[in-house]
PDB file of C-alpha atoms and ligand atoms in Angstrom:
ATOM      1  CA  MET C   1       9.876  -5.394 -12.183  1.00 96.00           C
ATOM      2  CA  THR C   2       6.733  -4.426 -11.302  1.00 98.00           C
ATOM      3  CA  LYS C   3       6.329  -5.326  -7.530  1.00 98.00           C
ATOM      4  CA  VAL C   4       4.582  -7.445  -5.654  1.00 98.00           C
ATOM      5  CA  SER C   5       3.254  -6.560  -2.145  1.00 99.00           C
ATOM      6  CA  PRO C   6       1.040  -9.313  -0.506  1.00 99.00           C
ATOM      7  CA  SER C   7      -1.390  -7.908   1.976  1.00 98.00           C
ATOM      8  CA  MET C   8      -0.933  -9.782   4.854  1.00 98.00           C
ATOM      9  CA  LEU C   9      -4.975  -9.373   5.727  1.00 98.00           C
ATOM     10  CA  SER C  10      -5.754 -11.895   3.798  1.00 98.00           C
ATOM     11  CA  CYS C  11      -3.021 -14.353   5.928  1.00 98.00           C
ATOM     12  CA  ASP C  12      -3.418 -16.753   8.955  1.00 98.00           C
ATOM     13  CA  PHE C  13      -3.250 -14.407  11.449  1.00 98.00           C
ATOM     14  CA  SER C  14      -2.541 -17.117  14.029  1.00 98.00           C
ATOM     15  CA  ARG C  15       0.384 -17.803  12.454  1.00 98.00           C
ATOM     16  CA  LEU C  16       1.858 -14.807  10.970  1.00 98.00           C
ATOM     17  CA  GLY C  17       5.293 -15.214  11.276  1.00 98.00           C
ATOM     18  CA  GLU C  18       5.533 -17.938   9.092  1.00 98.00           C
ATOM     19  CA  GLU C  19       2.968 -15.951   6.542  1.00 98.00           C
ATOM     20  CA  LEU C  20       5.795 -13.367   6.679  1.00 98.00           C
ATOM     21  CA  VAL C  21       8.438 -16.087   5.358  1.00 98.00           C
ATOM     22  CA  ARG C  22       5.804 -17.656   3.199  1.00 98.00           C
ATOM     23  CA  VAL C  23       5.648 -14.007   1.020  1.00 98.00           C
ATOM     24  CA  LYS C  24       8.933 -13.571   0.767  1.00 98.00           C
ATOM     25  CA  ASP C  25      10.404 -17.270  -0.258  1.00 98.00           C
ATOM     26  CA  ALA C  26       7.263 -16.926  -3.049  1.00 98.00           C
ATOM     27  CA  GLY C  27       9.199 -13.703  -4.252  1.00 98.00           C
ATOM     28  CA  ALA C  28       7.379 -11.022  -2.713  1.00 98.00           C
ATOM     29  CA  ASP C  29       8.996  -7.610  -2.983  1.00 98.00           C
ATOM     30  CA  TRP C  30       7.034  -5.947  -0.109  1.00 99.00           C
ATOM     31  CA  ALA C  31       4.594  -6.986   2.446  1.00 99.00           C
ATOM     32  CA  HIS C  32       1.945  -4.944   3.310  1.00 99.00           C
ATOM     33  CA  LEU C  33       0.550  -4.255   6.248  1.00 99.00           C
ATOM     34  CA  ASP C  34      -3.289  -2.836   6.273  1.00 98.00           C
ATOM     35  CA  VAL C  35      -3.598  -0.919  10.262  1.00 99.00           C
ATOM     36  CA  MET C  36      -7.526   0.019  10.538  1.00 98.00           C
ATOM     37  CA  ASP C  37      -8.703   1.668  13.719  1.00 98.00           C
ATOM     38  CA  GLY C  38     -12.584   1.303  13.863  1.00 98.00           C
ATOM     39  CA  ALA C  39     -13.173   5.297  12.856  1.00 98.00           C
ATOM     40  CA  PHE C  40     -11.624   6.023   9.627  1.00 98.00           C
ATOM     41  CA  VAL C  41     -12.718   2.471   8.497  1.00 98.00           C
ATOM     42  CA  PRO C  42     -15.609   0.365  10.216  1.00 97.00           C
ATOM     43  CA  ASN C  43     -13.310  -2.126  10.805  1.00 97.00           C
ATOM     44  CA  ILE C  44     -10.213  -3.019  13.510  1.00 98.00           C
ATOM     45  CA  THR C  45      -7.396  -4.768  12.358  1.00 98.00           C
ATOM     46  CA  PHE C  46      -3.788  -4.743  14.768  1.00 98.00           C
ATOM     47  CA  GLY C  47      -1.453  -1.874  15.333  1.00 98.00           C
ATOM     48  CA  ALA C  48       2.678  -1.224  15.976  1.00 98.00           C
ATOM     49  CA  PRO C  49       2.905  -3.594  18.966  1.00 98.00           C
ATOM     50  CA  VAL C  50       1.766  -6.402  16.483  1.00 98.00           C
ATOM     51  CA  ILE C  51       4.239  -4.968  13.703  1.00 98.00           C
ATOM     52  CA  LYS C  52       6.968  -5.037  16.191  1.00 98.00           C
ATOM     53  CA  ALA C  53       6.617  -8.249  16.883  1.00 98.00           C
ATOM     54  CA  MET C  54       6.419  -9.703  12.815  1.00 98.00           C
ATOM     55  CA  ARG C  55       9.371  -7.585  12.248  1.00 98.00           C
ATOM     56  CA  LYS C  56      11.479 -10.201  14.067  1.00 98.00           C
ATOM     57  CA  CYS C  57       9.882 -12.748  11.549  1.00 98.00           C
ATOM     58  CA  SER C  58      11.419 -11.108   8.668  1.00 98.00           C
ATOM     59  CA  ASP C  59      13.576  -8.659   6.853  1.00 98.00           C
ATOM     60  CA  ILE C  60      11.176  -7.742   4.062  1.00 98.00           C
ATOM     61  CA  VAL C  61      10.138  -4.222   3.258  1.00 99.00           C
ATOM     62  CA  PHE C  62       7.130  -3.406   5.352  1.00 99.00           C
ATOM     63  CA  ASP C  63       4.620  -1.517   3.679  1.00 99.00           C
ATOM     64  CA  ALA C  64       1.900   0.029   5.782  1.00 99.00           C
ATOM     65  CA  HIS C  65      -1.083   1.049   5.069  1.00 99.00           C
ATOM     66  CA  LEU C  66      -2.729   3.214   7.438  1.00 99.00           C
ATOM     67  CA  MET C  67      -6.523   3.705   7.557  1.00 99.00           C
ATOM     68  CA  ILE C  68      -6.229   5.629  10.420  1.00 98.00           C
ATOM     69  CA  GLN C  69      -8.018   9.180  11.744  1.00 98.00           C
ATOM     70  CA  ASP C  70      -4.872  11.830  12.792  1.00 98.00           C
ATOM     71  CA  PRO C  71      -2.281   9.753  11.627  1.00 99.00           C
ATOM     72  CA  ILE C  72       0.839  11.922  12.999  1.00 98.00           C
ATOM     73  CA  ARG C  73       0.057  10.869  16.744  1.00 98.00           C
ATOM     74  CA  TYR C  74       0.904   7.306  15.342  1.00 98.00           C
ATOM     75  CA  VAL C  75       4.204   8.095  12.909  1.00 98.00           C
ATOM     76  CA  ASP C  76       7.121   7.341  15.602  1.00 99.00           C
ATOM     77  CA  ASP C  77       5.195   3.773  16.872  1.00 99.00           C
ATOM     78  CA  PHE C  78       5.113   2.520  13.088  1.00 99.00           C
ATOM     79  CA  ALA C  79       8.665   3.936  12.861  1.00 99.00           C
ATOM     80  CA  ASP C  80       9.547   2.592  15.588  1.00 98.00           C
ATOM     81  CA  ALA C  81       7.943  -0.980  14.836  1.00 98.00           C
ATOM     82  CA  GLY C  82       9.822  -1.523  11.939  1.00 98.00           C
ATOM     83  CA  CYS C  83       7.872   0.169   9.515  1.00 99.00           C
ATOM     84  CA  ASP C  84       9.819   0.977   5.968  1.00 99.00           C
ATOM     85  CA  CYS C  85       6.965   2.459   3.616  1.00 98.00           C
ATOM     86  CA  ILE C  86       4.204   4.323   6.250  1.00 99.00           C
ATOM     87  CA  THR C  87       1.305   5.440   3.890  1.00 99.00           C
ATOM     88  CA  VAL C  88      -1.607   8.031   4.912  1.00 99.00           C
ATOM     89  CA  HIS C  89      -4.837   8.615   3.509  1.00 99.00           C
ATOM     90  CA  CYS C  90      -5.390  12.422   1.869  1.00 99.00           C
ATOM     91  CA  GLU C  91      -8.719  11.955   3.434  1.00 98.00           C
ATOM     92  CA  ALA C  92      -8.003  11.292   6.760  1.00 98.00           C
ATOM     93  CA  GLU C  93      -8.529  13.898   9.719  1.00 98.00           C
ATOM     94  CA  GLY C  94      -5.707  16.285  11.065  1.00 98.00           C
ATOM     95  CA  ASP C  95      -2.384  17.313  10.012  1.00 98.00           C
ATOM     96  CA  ILE C  96      -1.243  15.157   6.824  1.00 99.00           C
ATOM     97  CA  HIS C  97       1.379  17.202   5.798  1.00 98.00           C
ATOM     98  CA  GLY C  98       2.844  16.960   9.242  1.00 98.00           C
ATOM     99  CA  ALA C  99       2.226  13.418   9.344  1.00 99.00           C
ATOM    100  CA  ILE C 100       4.339  13.171   6.020  1.00 99.00           C
ATOM    101  CA  SER C 101       7.303  15.491   7.069  1.00 98.00           C
ATOM    102  CA  ARG C 102       7.586  13.522  10.287  1.00 98.00           C
ATOM    103  CA  ILE C 103       7.597   9.881   8.105  1.00 99.00           C
ATOM    104  CA  ARG C 104      10.345  11.612   6.109  1.00 98.00           C
ATOM    105  CA  GLU C 105      12.081  12.639   8.942  1.00 98.00           C
ATOM    106  CA  ARG C 106      12.300   9.122  10.585  1.00 98.00           C
ATOM    107  CA  GLY C 107      13.753   7.835   7.925  1.00 98.00           C
ATOM    108  CA  ARG C 108      11.297   5.975   6.413  1.00 98.00           C
ATOM    109  CA  ILE C 109       9.360   6.183   2.792  1.00 98.00           C
ATOM    110  CA  PRO C 110       6.089   8.174   2.801  1.00 99.00           C
ATOM    111  CA  GLY C 111       3.187   7.373   1.028  1.00 99.00           C
ATOM    112  CA  ILE C 112       0.110   9.465   0.245  1.00 99.00           C
ATOM    113  CA  SER C 113      -3.431   6.439  -0.596  1.00 99.00           C
ATOM    114  CA  VAL C 114      -6.591   8.433  -2.303  1.00 99.00           C
ATOM    115  CA  ASN C 115      -9.915   6.567  -1.614  1.00 98.00           C
ATOM    116  CA  PRO C 116     -12.239   5.445  -5.016  1.00 98.00           C
ATOM    117  CA  GLU C 117     -14.564   8.409  -3.947  1.00 98.00           C
ATOM    118  CA  THR C 118     -11.928  11.059  -3.641  1.00 98.00           C
ATOM    119  CA  PRO C 119     -10.894  13.580  -7.129  1.00 98.00           C
ATOM    120  CA  PHE C 120      -7.372  13.378  -8.160  1.00 98.00           C
ATOM    121  CA  GLU C 121      -7.333  16.841  -7.288  1.00 98.00           C
ATOM    122  CA  LYS C 122      -7.693  16.019  -3.275  1.00 98.00           C
ATOM    123  CA  VAL C 123      -4.459  14.351  -3.429  1.00 98.00           C
ATOM    124  CA  GLU C 124      -2.166  16.045  -5.931  1.00 98.00           C
ATOM    125  CA  PRO C 125      -1.263  19.387  -3.260  1.00 98.00           C
ATOM    126  CA  PHE C 126       0.796  15.857  -1.646  1.00 98.00           C
ATOM    127  CA  LEU C 127       2.804  14.425  -4.319  1.00 98.00           C
ATOM    128  CA  GLY C 128       5.673  16.330  -4.417  1.00 98.00           C
ATOM    129  CA  GLU C 129       6.079  15.440  -0.524  1.00 98.00           C
ATOM    130  CA  VAL C 130       6.031  12.064  -0.731  1.00 98.00           C
ATOM    131  CA  ASP C 131       7.761   8.939  -2.620  1.00 98.00           C
ATOM    132  CA  LEU C 132       4.164   7.102  -3.393  1.00 98.00           C
ATOM    133  CA  LEU C 133       0.984   7.365  -4.182  1.00 99.00           C
ATOM    134  CA  LEU C 134      -1.371   4.199  -2.895  1.00 99.00           C
ATOM    135  CA  VAL C 135      -4.373   4.373  -5.377  1.00 99.00           C
ATOM    136  CA  MET C 136      -7.694   2.554  -3.617  1.00 98.00           C
ATOM    137  CA  THR C 137      -9.243   0.750  -5.796  1.00 98.00           C
ATOM    138  CA  VAL C 138     -12.094  -0.954  -3.560  1.00 98.00           C
ATOM    139  CA  HIS C 139     -13.603   1.010  -0.867  1.00 98.00           C
ATOM    140  CA  PRO C 140     -11.187   0.732   2.237  1.00 98.00           C
ATOM    141  CA  GLY C 141     -12.179  -1.753   5.405  1.00 97.00           C
ATOM    142  CA  PHE C 142     -12.214  -5.321   4.044  1.00 97.00           C
ATOM    143  CA  GLY C 143     -10.270  -7.794   1.230  1.00 96.00           C
ATOM    144  CA  GLY C 144     -11.854  -9.555  -0.696  1.00 97.00           C
ATOM    145  CA  GLN C 145     -13.865  -6.923  -2.381  1.00 98.00           C
ATOM    146  CA  SER C 146     -14.117  -6.114  -6.127  1.00 98.00           C
ATOM    147  CA  PHE C 147     -12.026  -4.300  -8.422  1.00 98.00           C
ATOM    148  CA  ILE C 148     -13.306  -1.000  -9.068  1.00 98.00           C
ATOM    149  CA  ALA C 149     -12.491   0.287 -12.932  1.00 98.00           C
ATOM    150  CA  ASP C 150     -13.267   3.477 -12.727  1.00 98.00           C
ATOM    151  CA  CYS C 151     -10.380   4.337  -9.974  1.00 98.00           C
ATOM    152  CA  VAL C 152      -7.635   3.527 -12.977  1.00 98.00           C
ATOM    153  CA  PRO C 153      -7.363   6.556 -14.532  1.00 98.00           C
ATOM    154  CA  LYS C 154      -5.970   7.797 -11.413  1.00 98.00           C
ATOM    155  CA  ILE C 155      -3.072   5.801 -12.050  1.00 98.00           C
ATOM    156  CA  ALA C 156      -2.602   7.402 -15.123  1.00 98.00           C
ATOM    157  CA  MET C 157      -3.012  10.945 -13.510  1.00 98.00           C
ATOM    158  CA  GLY C 158      -0.438   9.884 -11.181  1.00 98.00           C
ATOM    159  CA  ARG C 159       1.781   9.053 -13.785  1.00 98.00           C
ATOM    160  CA  GLU C 160       1.512  11.835 -15.540  1.00 98.00           C
ATOM    161  CA  TRP C 161       1.932  14.415 -12.306  1.00 98.00           C
ATOM    162  CA  ALA C 162       5.040  12.255 -11.939  1.00 98.00           C
ATOM    163  CA  GLN C 163       6.459  12.554 -15.803  1.00 97.00           C
ATOM    164  CA  ARG C 164       5.349  16.403 -15.555  1.00 98.00           C
ATOM    165  CA  ASN C 165       6.998  17.681 -12.314  1.00 98.00           C
ATOM    166  CA  ASN C 166      10.211  14.860 -13.062  1.00 97.00           C
ATOM    167  CA  ARG C 167       9.169  13.240 -10.167  1.00 97.00           C
ATOM    168  CA  LYS C 168      10.495   9.146  -9.163  1.00 95.00           C
ATOM    169  CA  LEU C 169       7.023   8.130  -8.116  1.00 98.00           C
ATOM    170  CA  GLU C 170       6.219   4.363  -7.240  1.00 98.00           C
ATOM    171  CA  ILE C 171       2.690   4.196  -7.689  1.00 98.00           C
ATOM    172  CA  SER C 172       1.119   1.198  -5.602  1.00 98.00           C
ATOM    173  CA  VAL C 173      -2.732   0.195  -6.401  1.00 98.00           C
ATOM    174  CA  ASP C 174      -4.787  -1.622  -3.797  1.00 98.00           C
ATOM    175  CA  GLY C 175      -8.171  -3.983  -3.830  1.00 98.00           C
ATOM    176  CA  GLY C 176      -9.344  -6.279  -6.036  1.00 98.00           C
ATOM    177  CA  VAL C 177      -5.933  -6.726  -7.552  1.00 98.00           C
ATOM    178  CA  ASN C 178      -5.768 -10.342  -9.470  1.00 98.00           C
ATOM    179  CA  ALA C 179      -3.442 -11.349 -12.727  1.00 98.00           C
ATOM    180  CA  GLU C 180      -6.125  -9.231 -15.050  1.00 98.00           C
ATOM    181  CA  THR C 181      -6.842  -6.187 -13.190  1.00 98.00           C
ATOM    182  CA  GLY C 182      -3.348  -6.111 -12.035  1.00 98.00           C
ATOM    183  CA  ARG C 183      -2.277  -5.297 -15.972  1.00 98.00           C
ATOM    184  CA  LEU C 184      -4.545  -2.815 -16.139  1.00 98.00           C
ATOM    185  CA  CYS C 185      -3.203  -0.710 -13.460  1.00 98.00           C
ATOM    186  CA  VAL C 186       0.234  -1.856 -14.533  1.00 98.00           C
ATOM    187  CA  GLU C 187      -0.508  -0.521 -18.308  1.00 98.00           C
ATOM    188  CA  ALA C 188      -1.836   2.736 -16.117  1.00 98.00           C
ATOM    189  CA  GLY C 189       1.509   3.402 -14.804  1.00 98.00           C
ATOM    190  CA  ALA C 190       1.463   1.076 -11.407  1.00 98.00           C
ATOM    191  CA  THR C 191       4.514   0.318  -9.969  1.00 98.00           C
ATOM    192  CA  VAL C 192       3.109  -2.331  -7.200  1.00 98.00           C
ATOM    193  CA  LEU C 193       0.576  -4.257  -7.078  1.00 98.00           C
ATOM    194  CA  VAL C 194      -0.996  -5.652  -3.653  1.00 99.00           C
ATOM    195  CA  ALA C 195      -3.046  -7.975  -3.457  1.00 98.00           C
ATOM    196  CA  GLY C 196      -4.733 -10.078  -0.502  1.00 98.00           C
ATOM    197  CA  SER C 197      -7.283 -12.825  -1.535  1.00 98.00           C
ATOM    198  CA  SER C 198      -5.884 -13.993  -5.158  1.00 98.00           C
ATOM    199  CA  LEU C 199      -2.869 -14.691  -3.679  1.00 98.00           C
ATOM    200  CA  PHE C 200      -3.594 -16.030  -0.349  1.00 98.00           C
ATOM    201  CA  LYS C 201      -5.948 -18.256  -1.544  1.00 98.00           C
ATOM    202  CA  LEU C 202      -3.188 -19.903  -3.630  1.00 98.00           C
ATOM    203  CA  ASP C 203      -1.172 -22.546  -2.506  1.00 97.00           C
ATOM    204  CA  ASP C 204       1.812 -21.492  -4.211  1.00 98.00           C
ATOM    205  CA  MET C 205       1.865 -17.967  -4.929  1.00 98.00           C
ATOM    206  CA  ALA C 206       5.230 -17.843  -6.016  1.00 98.00           C
ATOM    207  CA  PRO C 207       4.504 -18.141  -9.865  1.00 98.00           C
ATOM    208  CA  GLU C 208       1.361 -15.890  -9.609  1.00 98.00           C
ATOM    209  CA  ILE C 209       4.134 -13.296  -8.084  1.00 98.00           C
ATOM    210  CA  ALA C 210       6.452 -14.440 -11.106  1.00 98.00           C
ATOM    211  CA  SER C 211       3.796 -13.591 -13.586  1.00 98.00           C
ATOM    212  CA  TRP C 212       2.876 -10.277 -12.151  1.00 98.00           C
ATOM    213  CA  LYS C 213       6.493  -9.090 -11.953  1.00 98.00           C
ATOM    214  CA  THR C 214       7.050  -9.475 -15.636  1.00 97.00           C
ATOM    215  CA  TYR C 215       4.128  -6.715 -16.847  1.00 97.00           C
ATOM    216  CA  ARG C 216       6.699  -4.139 -16.482  1.00 92.00           C
ATOM    217  CA  PRO C 217      10.054  -5.839 -16.750  1.00 89.00           C
ATOM    218  CA  ASP C 218      12.188  -2.224 -17.675  1.00 89.00           C
ATOM    219  CA  LEU C 219      11.152  -1.021 -13.675  1.00 86.00           C
TER     220      LEU C 219
HETATM  221  C1  LIG U 301      -8.161  -3.150   1.612  1.00 74.91           C
HETATM  222  C2  LIG U 301      -7.077  -3.256   2.523  1.00 74.91           C
HETATM  223  C3  LIG U 301      -6.563  -3.958   1.111  1.00 74.91           C
HETATM  224  C4  LIG U 301      -6.747  -5.210   1.074  1.00 74.91           C
HETATM  225  C5  LIG U 301      -6.771  -5.566   0.322  1.00 74.91           C
HETATM  226  O1  LIG U 301      -8.895  -1.962   3.023  1.00 74.91           O
HETATM  227  O2  LIG U 301      -6.354  -1.943   2.085  1.00 74.91           O
HETATM  228  O3  LIG U 301      -4.990  -4.060   1.570  1.00 74.91           O
HETATM  229  O4  LIG U 301      -6.104  -5.963   1.862  1.00 74.91           O
HETATM  230  O5  LIG U 301      -7.556  -6.950  -0.217  1.00 74.91           O
HETATM  231  P1  LIG U 301      -8.086  -7.721  -1.638  1.00 74.91           P
HETATM  232  O6  LIG U 301      -6.294  -7.785  -2.521  1.00 74.91           O
HETATM  233  O7  LIG U 301      -8.308  -9.212  -0.998  1.00 74.91           O
HETATM  234  O8  LIG U 301      -9.028  -6.608  -2.409  1.00 74.91           O
HETATM  235 ZN1  LIG U 302      -3.985  -1.519   2.088  1.00 74.91          ZN
END
C-alpha cells in the first residue's frame, strides 16, 4: 500500500497530542514533522523538546523532516526525542554524509531531501547511504503552497536509480499533495505521500487516506 504521512505543520498546534491520535486513528502510517530553523528556510517551527513531548501521546512512526543548516549538530537530540525517520537536506550546510551516518548509528532511518530547483545529480551521491528520498514539490518553508509538477521527473529518476542499484528506497513526496497530484507522484514511483493542508482541512481524513493507500496496493 502507498504510505500516507500527514504533515503536522497543518494541525492545531494547541492540541498536538490529540492531533497525533487523530491522524493515527484515521489510518495514517507516519506523522510528518517539519522542523525549520529560520536559516535554511525563512520560517521557524518546533524542535526536539516539542517532539519529545509529542512522543508521549502516540506511538505512530515519527517522520522528521529537518529543514535546518548543519543538521549533524542535532541528530542525537532528534533521535533521543523519539524520531524514527530523520531526513536532512542535500542543500544544507555542513557534513551531510556525516549526519546520515550518525542517524544510522543511532538506529534511525536516514533520509535525504531535495529542493525543487536542485537537480537529481546533487542528491544522487547520498542515495546509497539512505533508505528514504524526500522529493520536495514546493519550496520548503510553508504549508499550503501549490504543487510544482516539474519536480515529478525527479521521483522517476529516484525510482530508476533504486532499480538500477537494486536498492529498496522509500520515495516520499512533500508539498501540494492532494488526491490528484498524489496519484501522479505514485505513478512516477513515490511510495509515501506527505500532505498537510489537503488532509487537515477535512473533518474526517480517514476516507481520503484509505483512498490514497490504494494507489499502489502492491507496495
Ligand atoms: C513544507 C513542508 C511540508 C508542508 C506540506 O516546507 O516540508 O511538509 O507541511 O504542506 P502542504 O501539504 O500543505 O503543501
Ligand atoms: Zn516536510
